[in-house]
mmCIF file of C-alpha atoms in Angstrom:
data_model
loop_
_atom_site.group_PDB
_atom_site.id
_atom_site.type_symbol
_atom_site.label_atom_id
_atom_site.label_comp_id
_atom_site.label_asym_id
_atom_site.label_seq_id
_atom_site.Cartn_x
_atom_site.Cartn_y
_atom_site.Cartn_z
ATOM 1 C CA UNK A 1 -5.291 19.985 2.248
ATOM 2 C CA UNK A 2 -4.208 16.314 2.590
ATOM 3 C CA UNK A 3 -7.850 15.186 0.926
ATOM 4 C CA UNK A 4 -7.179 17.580 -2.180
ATOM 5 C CA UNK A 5 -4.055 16.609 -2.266
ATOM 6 C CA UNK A 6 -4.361 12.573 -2.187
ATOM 7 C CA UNK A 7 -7.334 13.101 -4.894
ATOM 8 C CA UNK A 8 -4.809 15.226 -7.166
ATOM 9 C CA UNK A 9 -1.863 12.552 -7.096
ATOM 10 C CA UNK A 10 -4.490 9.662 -7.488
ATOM 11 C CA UNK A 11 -4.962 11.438 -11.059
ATOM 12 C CA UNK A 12 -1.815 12.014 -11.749
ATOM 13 C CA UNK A 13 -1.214 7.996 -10.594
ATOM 14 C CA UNK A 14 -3.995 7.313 -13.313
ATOM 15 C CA UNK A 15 -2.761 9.589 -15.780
ATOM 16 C CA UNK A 16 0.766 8.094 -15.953
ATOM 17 C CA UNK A 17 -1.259 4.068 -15.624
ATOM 18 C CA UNK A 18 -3.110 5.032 -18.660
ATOM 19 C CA UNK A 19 0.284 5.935 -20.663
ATOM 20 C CA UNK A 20 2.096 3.379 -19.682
ATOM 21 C CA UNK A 21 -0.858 0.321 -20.039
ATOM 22 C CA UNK A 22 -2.190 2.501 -23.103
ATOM 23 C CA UNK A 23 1.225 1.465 -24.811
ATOM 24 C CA UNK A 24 0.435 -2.109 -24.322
ATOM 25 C CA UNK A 25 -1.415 -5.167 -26.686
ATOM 26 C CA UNK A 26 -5.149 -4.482 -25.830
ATOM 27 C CA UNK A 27 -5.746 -8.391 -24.582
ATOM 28 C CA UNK A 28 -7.551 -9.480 -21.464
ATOM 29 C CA UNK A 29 -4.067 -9.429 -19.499
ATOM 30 C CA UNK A 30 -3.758 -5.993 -19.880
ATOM 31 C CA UNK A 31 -7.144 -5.008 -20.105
ATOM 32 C CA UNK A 32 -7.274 -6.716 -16.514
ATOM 33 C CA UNK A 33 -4.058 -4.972 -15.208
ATOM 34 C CA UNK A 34 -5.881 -1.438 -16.243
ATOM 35 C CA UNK A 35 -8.669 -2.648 -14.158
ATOM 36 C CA UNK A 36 -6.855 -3.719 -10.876
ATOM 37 C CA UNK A 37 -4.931 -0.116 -10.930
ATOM 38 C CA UNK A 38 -8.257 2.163 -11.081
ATOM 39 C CA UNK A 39 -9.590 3.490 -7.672
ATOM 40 C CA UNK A 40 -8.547 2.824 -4.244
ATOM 41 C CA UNK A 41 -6.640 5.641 -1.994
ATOM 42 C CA UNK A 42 -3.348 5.373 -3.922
ATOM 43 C CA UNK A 43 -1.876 6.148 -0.344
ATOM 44 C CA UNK A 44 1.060 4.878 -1.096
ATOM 45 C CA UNK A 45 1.865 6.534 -4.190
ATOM 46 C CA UNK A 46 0.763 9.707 -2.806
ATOM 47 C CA UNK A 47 3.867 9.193 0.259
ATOM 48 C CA UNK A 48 6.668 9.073 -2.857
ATOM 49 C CA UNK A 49 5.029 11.880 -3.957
ATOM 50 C CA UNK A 50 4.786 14.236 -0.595
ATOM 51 C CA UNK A 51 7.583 13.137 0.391
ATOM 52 C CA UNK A 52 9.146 14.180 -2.294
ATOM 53 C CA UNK A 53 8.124 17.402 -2.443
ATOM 54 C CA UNK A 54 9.381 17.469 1.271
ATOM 55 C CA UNK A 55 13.276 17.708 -0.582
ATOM 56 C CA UNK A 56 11.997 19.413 -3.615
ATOM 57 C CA UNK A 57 12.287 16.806 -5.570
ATOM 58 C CA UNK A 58 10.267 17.489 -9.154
ATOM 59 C CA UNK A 59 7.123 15.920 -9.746
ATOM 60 C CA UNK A 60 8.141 15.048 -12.973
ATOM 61 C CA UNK A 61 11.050 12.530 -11.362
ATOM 62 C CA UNK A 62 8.731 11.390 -8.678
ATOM 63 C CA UNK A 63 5.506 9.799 -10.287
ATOM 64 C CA UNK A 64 7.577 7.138 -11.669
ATOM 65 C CA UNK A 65 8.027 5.504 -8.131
ATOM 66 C CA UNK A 66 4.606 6.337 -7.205
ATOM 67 C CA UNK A 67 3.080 4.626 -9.731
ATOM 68 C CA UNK A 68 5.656 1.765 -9.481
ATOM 69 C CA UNK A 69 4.326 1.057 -5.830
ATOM 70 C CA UNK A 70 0.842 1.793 -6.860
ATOM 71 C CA UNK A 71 1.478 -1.061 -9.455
ATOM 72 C CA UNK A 72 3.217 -3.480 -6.965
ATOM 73 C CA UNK A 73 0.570 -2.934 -4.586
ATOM 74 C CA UNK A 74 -2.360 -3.688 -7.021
ATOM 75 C CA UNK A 75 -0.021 -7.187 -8.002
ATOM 76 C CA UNK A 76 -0.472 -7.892 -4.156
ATOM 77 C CA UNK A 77 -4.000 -7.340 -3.783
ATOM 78 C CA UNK A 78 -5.022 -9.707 -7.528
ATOM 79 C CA UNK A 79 -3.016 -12.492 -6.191
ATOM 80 C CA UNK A 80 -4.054 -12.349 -2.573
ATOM 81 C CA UNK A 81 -7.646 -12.444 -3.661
ATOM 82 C CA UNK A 82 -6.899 -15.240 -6.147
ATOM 83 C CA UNK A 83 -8.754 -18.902 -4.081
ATOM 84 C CA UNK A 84 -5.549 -19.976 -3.462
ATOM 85 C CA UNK A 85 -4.957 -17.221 -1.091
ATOM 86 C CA UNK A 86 -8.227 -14.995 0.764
ATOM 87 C CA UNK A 87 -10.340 -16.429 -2.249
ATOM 88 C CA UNK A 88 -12.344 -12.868 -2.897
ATOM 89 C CA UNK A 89 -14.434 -11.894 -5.106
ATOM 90 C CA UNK A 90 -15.018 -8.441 -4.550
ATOM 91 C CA UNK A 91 -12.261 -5.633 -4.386
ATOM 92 C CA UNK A 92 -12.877 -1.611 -4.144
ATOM 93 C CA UNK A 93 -16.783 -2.510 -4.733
ATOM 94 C CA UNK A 94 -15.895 -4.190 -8.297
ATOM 95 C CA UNK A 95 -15.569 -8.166 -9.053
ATOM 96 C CA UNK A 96 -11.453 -9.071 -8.899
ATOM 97 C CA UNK A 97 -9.507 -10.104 -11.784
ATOM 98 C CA UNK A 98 -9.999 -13.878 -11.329
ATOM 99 C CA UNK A 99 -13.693 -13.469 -11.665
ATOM 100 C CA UNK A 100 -14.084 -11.150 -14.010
ATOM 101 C CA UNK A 101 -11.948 -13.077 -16.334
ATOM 102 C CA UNK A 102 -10.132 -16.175 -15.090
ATOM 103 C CA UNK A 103 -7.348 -17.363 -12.574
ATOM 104 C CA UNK A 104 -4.706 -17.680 -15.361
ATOM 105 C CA UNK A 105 -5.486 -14.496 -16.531
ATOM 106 C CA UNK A 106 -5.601 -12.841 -12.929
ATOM 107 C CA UNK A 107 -1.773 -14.097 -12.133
ATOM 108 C CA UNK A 108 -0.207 -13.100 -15.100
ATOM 109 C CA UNK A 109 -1.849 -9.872 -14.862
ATOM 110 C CA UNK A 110 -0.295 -9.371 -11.586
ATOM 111 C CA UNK A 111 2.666 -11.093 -12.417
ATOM 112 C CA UNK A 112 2.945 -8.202 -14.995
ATOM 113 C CA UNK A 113 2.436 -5.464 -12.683
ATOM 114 C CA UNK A 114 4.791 -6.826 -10.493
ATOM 115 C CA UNK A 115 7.356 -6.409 -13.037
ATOM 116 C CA UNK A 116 6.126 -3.211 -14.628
ATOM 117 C CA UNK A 117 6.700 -1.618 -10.884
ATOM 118 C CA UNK A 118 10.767 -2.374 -11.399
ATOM 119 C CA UNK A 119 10.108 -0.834 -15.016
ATOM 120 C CA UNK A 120 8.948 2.073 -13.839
ATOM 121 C CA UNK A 121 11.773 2.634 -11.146
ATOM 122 C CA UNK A 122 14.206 2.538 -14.174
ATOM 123 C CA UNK A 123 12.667 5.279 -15.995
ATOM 124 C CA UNK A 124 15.940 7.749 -16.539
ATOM 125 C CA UNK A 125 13.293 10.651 -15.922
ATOM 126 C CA UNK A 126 14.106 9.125 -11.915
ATOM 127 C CA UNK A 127 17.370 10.181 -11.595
ATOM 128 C CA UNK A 128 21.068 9.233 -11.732
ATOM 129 C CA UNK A 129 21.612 5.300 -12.117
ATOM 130 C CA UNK A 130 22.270 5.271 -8.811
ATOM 131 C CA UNK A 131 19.583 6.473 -7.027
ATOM 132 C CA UNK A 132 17.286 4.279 -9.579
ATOM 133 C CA UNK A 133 19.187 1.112 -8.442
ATOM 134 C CA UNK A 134 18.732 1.995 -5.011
ATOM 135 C CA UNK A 135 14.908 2.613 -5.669
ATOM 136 C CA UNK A 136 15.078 -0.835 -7.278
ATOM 137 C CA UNK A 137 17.036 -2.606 -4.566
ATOM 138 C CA UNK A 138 15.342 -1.608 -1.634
ATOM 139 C CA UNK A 139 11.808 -2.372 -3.321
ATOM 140 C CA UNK A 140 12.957 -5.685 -3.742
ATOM 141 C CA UNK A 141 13.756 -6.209 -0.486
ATOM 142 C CA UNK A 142 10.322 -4.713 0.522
ATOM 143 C CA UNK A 143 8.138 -6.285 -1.915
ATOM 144 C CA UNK A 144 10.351 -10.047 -1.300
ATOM 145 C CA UNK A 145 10.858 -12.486 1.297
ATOM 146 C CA UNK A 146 12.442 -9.483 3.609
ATOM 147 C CA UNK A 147 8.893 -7.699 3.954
ATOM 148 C CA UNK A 148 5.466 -8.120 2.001
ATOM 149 C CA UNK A 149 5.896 -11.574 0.961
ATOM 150 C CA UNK A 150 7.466 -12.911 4.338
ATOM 151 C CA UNK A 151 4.182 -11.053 6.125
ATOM 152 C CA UNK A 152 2.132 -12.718 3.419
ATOM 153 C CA UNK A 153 3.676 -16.106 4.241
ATOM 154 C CA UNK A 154 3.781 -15.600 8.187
ATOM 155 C CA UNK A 155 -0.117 -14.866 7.676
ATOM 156 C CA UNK A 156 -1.147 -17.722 5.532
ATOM 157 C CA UNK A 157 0.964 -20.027 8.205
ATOM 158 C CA UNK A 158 -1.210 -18.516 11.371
ATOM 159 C CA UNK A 159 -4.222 -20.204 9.751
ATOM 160 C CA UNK A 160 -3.050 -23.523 10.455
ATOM 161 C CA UNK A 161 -0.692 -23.230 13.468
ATOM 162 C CA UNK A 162 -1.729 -24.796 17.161
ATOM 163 C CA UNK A 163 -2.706 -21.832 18.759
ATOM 164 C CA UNK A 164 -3.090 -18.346 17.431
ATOM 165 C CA UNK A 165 -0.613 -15.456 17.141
ATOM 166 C CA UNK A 166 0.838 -13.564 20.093
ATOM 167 C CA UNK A 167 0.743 -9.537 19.832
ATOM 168 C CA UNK A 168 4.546 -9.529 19.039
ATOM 169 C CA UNK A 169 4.314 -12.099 16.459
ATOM 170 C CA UNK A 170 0.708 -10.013 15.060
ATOM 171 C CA UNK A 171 3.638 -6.989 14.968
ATOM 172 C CA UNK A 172 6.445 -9.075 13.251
ATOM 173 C CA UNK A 173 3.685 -10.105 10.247
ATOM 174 C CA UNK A 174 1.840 -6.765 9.767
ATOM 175 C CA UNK A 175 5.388 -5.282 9.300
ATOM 176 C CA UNK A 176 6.057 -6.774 6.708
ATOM 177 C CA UNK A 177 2.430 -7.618 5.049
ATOM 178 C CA UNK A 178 1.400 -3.889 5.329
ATOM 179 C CA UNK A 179 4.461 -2.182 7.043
ATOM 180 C CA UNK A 180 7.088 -2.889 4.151
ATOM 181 C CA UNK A 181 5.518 -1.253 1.362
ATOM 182 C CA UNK A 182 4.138 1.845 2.933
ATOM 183 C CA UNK A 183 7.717 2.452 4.179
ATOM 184 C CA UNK A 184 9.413 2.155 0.970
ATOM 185 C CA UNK A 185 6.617 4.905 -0.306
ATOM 186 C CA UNK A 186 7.601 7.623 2.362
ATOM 187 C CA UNK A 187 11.769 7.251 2.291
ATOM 188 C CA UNK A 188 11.292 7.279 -1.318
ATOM 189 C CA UNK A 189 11.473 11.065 -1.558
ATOM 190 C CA UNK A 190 14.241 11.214 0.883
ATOM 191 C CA UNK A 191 16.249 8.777 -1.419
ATOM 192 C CA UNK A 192 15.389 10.581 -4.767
ATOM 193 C CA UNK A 193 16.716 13.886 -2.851
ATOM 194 C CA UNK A 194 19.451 11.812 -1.966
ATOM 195 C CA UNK A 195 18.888 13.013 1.741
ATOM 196 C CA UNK A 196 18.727 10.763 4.834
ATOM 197 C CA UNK A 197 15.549 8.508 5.270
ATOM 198 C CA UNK A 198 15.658 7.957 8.307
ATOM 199 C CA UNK A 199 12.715 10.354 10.221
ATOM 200 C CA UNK A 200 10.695 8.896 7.423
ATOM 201 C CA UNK A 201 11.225 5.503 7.816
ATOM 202 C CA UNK A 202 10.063 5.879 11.584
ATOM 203 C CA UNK A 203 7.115 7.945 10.294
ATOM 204 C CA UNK A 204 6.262 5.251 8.438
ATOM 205 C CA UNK A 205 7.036 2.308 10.475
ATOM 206 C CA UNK A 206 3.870 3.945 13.015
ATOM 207 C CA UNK A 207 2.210 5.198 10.258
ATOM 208 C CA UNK A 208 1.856 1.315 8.497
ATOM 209 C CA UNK A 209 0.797 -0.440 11.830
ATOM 210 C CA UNK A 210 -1.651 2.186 12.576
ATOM 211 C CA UNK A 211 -2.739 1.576 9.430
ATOM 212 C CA UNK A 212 -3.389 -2.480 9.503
ATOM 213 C CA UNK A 213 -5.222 -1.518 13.035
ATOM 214 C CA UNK A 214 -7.619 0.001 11.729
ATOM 215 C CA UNK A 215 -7.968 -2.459 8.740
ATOM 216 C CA UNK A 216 -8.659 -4.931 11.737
ATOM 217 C CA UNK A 217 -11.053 -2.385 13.290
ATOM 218 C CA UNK A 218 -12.992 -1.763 10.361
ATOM 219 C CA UNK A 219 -13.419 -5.732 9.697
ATOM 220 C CA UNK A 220 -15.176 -5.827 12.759
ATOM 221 C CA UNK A 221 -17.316 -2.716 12.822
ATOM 222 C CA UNK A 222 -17.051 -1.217 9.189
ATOM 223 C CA UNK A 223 -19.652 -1.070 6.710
ATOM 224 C CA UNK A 224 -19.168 -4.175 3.821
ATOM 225 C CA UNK A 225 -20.300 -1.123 0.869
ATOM 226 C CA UNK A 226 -18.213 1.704 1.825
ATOM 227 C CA UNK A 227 -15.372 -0.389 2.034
ATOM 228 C CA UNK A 228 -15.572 -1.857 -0.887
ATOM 229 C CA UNK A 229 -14.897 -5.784 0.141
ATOM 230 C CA UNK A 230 -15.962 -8.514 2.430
ATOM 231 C CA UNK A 231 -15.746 -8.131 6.112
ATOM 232 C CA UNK A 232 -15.427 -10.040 9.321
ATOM 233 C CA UNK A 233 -13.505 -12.792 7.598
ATOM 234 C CA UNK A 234 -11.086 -12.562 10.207
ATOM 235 C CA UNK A 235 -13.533 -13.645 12.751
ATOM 236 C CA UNK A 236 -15.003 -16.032 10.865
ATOM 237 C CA UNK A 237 -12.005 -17.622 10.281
ATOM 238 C CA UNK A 238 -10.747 -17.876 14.168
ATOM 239 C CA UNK A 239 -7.582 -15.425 13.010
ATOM 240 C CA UNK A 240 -5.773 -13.374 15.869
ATOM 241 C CA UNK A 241 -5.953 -9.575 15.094
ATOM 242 C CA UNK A 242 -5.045 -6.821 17.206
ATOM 243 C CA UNK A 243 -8.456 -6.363 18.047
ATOM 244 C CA UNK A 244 -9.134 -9.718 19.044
ATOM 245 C CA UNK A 245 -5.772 -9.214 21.892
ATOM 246 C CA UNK A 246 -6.011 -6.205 22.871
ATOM 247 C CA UNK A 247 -9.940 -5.519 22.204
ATOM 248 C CA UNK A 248 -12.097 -2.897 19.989
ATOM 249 C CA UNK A 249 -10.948 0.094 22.564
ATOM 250 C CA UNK A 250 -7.842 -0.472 23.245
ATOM 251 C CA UNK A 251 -7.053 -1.249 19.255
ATOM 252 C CA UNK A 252 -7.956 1.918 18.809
ATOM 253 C CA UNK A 253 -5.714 3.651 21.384
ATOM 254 C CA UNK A 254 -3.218 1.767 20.283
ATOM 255 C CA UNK A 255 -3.467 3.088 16.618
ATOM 256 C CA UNK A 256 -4.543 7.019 18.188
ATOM 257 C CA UNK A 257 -0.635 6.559 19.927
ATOM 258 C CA UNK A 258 0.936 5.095 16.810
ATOM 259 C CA UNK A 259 -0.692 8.337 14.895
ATOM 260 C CA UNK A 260 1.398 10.635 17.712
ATOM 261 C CA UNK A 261 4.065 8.714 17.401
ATOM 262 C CA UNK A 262 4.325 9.008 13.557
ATOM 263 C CA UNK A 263 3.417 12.616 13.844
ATOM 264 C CA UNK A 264 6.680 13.282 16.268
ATOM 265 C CA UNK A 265 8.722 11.381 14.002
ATOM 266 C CA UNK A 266 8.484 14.559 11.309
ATOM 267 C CA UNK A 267 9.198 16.672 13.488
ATOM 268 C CA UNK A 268 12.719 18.011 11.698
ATOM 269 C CA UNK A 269 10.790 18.949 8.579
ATOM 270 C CA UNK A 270 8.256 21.560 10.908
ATOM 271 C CA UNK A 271 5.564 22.813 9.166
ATOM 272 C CA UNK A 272 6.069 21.396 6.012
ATOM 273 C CA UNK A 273 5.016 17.687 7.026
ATOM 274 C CA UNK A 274 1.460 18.794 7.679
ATOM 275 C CA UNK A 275 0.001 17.236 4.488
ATOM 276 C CA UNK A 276 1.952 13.645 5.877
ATOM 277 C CA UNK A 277 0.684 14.439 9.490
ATOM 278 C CA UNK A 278 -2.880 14.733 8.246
ATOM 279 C CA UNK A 279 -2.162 11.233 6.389
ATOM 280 C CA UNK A 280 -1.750 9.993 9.532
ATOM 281 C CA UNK A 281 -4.781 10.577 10.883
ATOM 282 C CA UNK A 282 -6.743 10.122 7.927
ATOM 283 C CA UNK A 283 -5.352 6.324 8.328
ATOM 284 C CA UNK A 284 -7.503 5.600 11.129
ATOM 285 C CA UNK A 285 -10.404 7.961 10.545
ATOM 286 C CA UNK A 286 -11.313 6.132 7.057
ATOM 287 C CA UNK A 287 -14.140 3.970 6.071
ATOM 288 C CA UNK A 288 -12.327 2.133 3.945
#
């Protein structure tokens, strides 16, 4: 169920991309915003949209947030592959923006994604004004120096400091690198419904450091083509993962108990979570 269903609100992601970047001037900035929002999981759009049918919220309200993250996250991945930043030059098995065109034209492209998520939060098909400031606020705060960006910051930082990073401070970072974003996605339904967040937020919370895990897991032993990118940079570059403290096997305990733990967490919503428990696992069982 949760494979159908992630494939079915990837198209629907697409579907609303193509209206929304269809309406725009057909120059190299947008042509290259079209191109960093095709492919990939769309995991998080698909947790505003689950979770969101977890309150019976419409999907006619709810694909405006999804694709707003989905369009956030894509700004995050053209600038962190820009050579300031990771300098890469392959992204879901296709050249990234700054090579396939040029480093001016990669950063506005995800400077205008970055906007284009807040856009899309505002759409009155949302909801009431408030819930579409709230949406707007807390994404902010996610996307900002509170979450991605401070993670993003905190991880460009361990590259130079004395001595690597301890497990806690590992935690602190991936929170807000990976962690942030992903949470925003699963209380988004909950906030839409205008229902408490709070079981999802915890969900997620597991769900996003089980997730960077196994990102650090499949650097070491994942396959370069499935996933789509370079791998073992992190090694190469001396960077503490979780792997490298706690090692391959117990990385991957740790992100088997983080799986349970998010699991447990949706526990008030019974049977109905399935779909977001089999996320879960997915999240560590991937390739990619």
């Amino acid at each position: 169920m949760f494979r159908e269903r992630l494939a079915q609100d990837a198209a629907l992601i697409q579907r609303s991309f193509d209206t929304v970047l269809g309406a725009l001037e057909p120059l190299d900035i947008t042509r290259a915003m079209a191109w960093t929002t095709e492919g990939g999981k769309r995991l998080r759009g698909f947790l505003v949209l689950e979770s969101a049918r977890l309150h019976d919220v419409d999907e006619a309200r709810a694909i405006w947030p999804a694709t707003a993250i989905e369009a956030l996250h894509a700004y995050s991945l053209v600038h962190d592959d820009l050579p300031c930043m990771d300098d890469d030059d392959l992204r879901r098995g296709r050249p990234t923006a700054h090579v396939k065109w040029d480093e001016g034209t990669a950063v506005l492209a995800g400077d205008a994604l970055h906007s284009l998520a807040f856009e899309l939060c505002t759409r009155p098909e949302t909801g009431s004004a408030e819930t579409r400031a709230t949406l707007v606020l807390t994404l902010a705060q996610a996307a900002g120096a509170r979450g991605m960006v401070l993670g993003q910051a905190l991880d460009i930082a361990a590259e130079t400091a004395p001595k690597p990073l301890t497990l806690d401070q590992i935690t602190q970072l991936q929170a807000g690198k990976t962690g942030a974003l992903i949470e925003w996605s699963a209380a988004a339904g909950a906030v839409l419904a205008g229902a408490d967040p709070a079981p999802l937020r915890q969900y997620a919370r597991a769900l996003g450091l089980a997730f960077q895990i196994a990102d650090d897991i499949l650097d070491v032993e994942g396959d370069a083509e499935k996933a789509g990118k370079r791998l073992q940079k992190d090694a190469s570059a001396g960077k503490a993962t979780f792997v490298s403290l706690l090692g391959l096997d117990a990385a991957k305990a740790q992100a088997c108990d983080l799986v349970e733990q998010a699991c447990d967490a949706l526990a008030p919503y019974g049977a109905r979570a399935e779909t977001l428990k089999e996320a879960a696992r997915f999240v560590i069982a991937r390739e990619n």
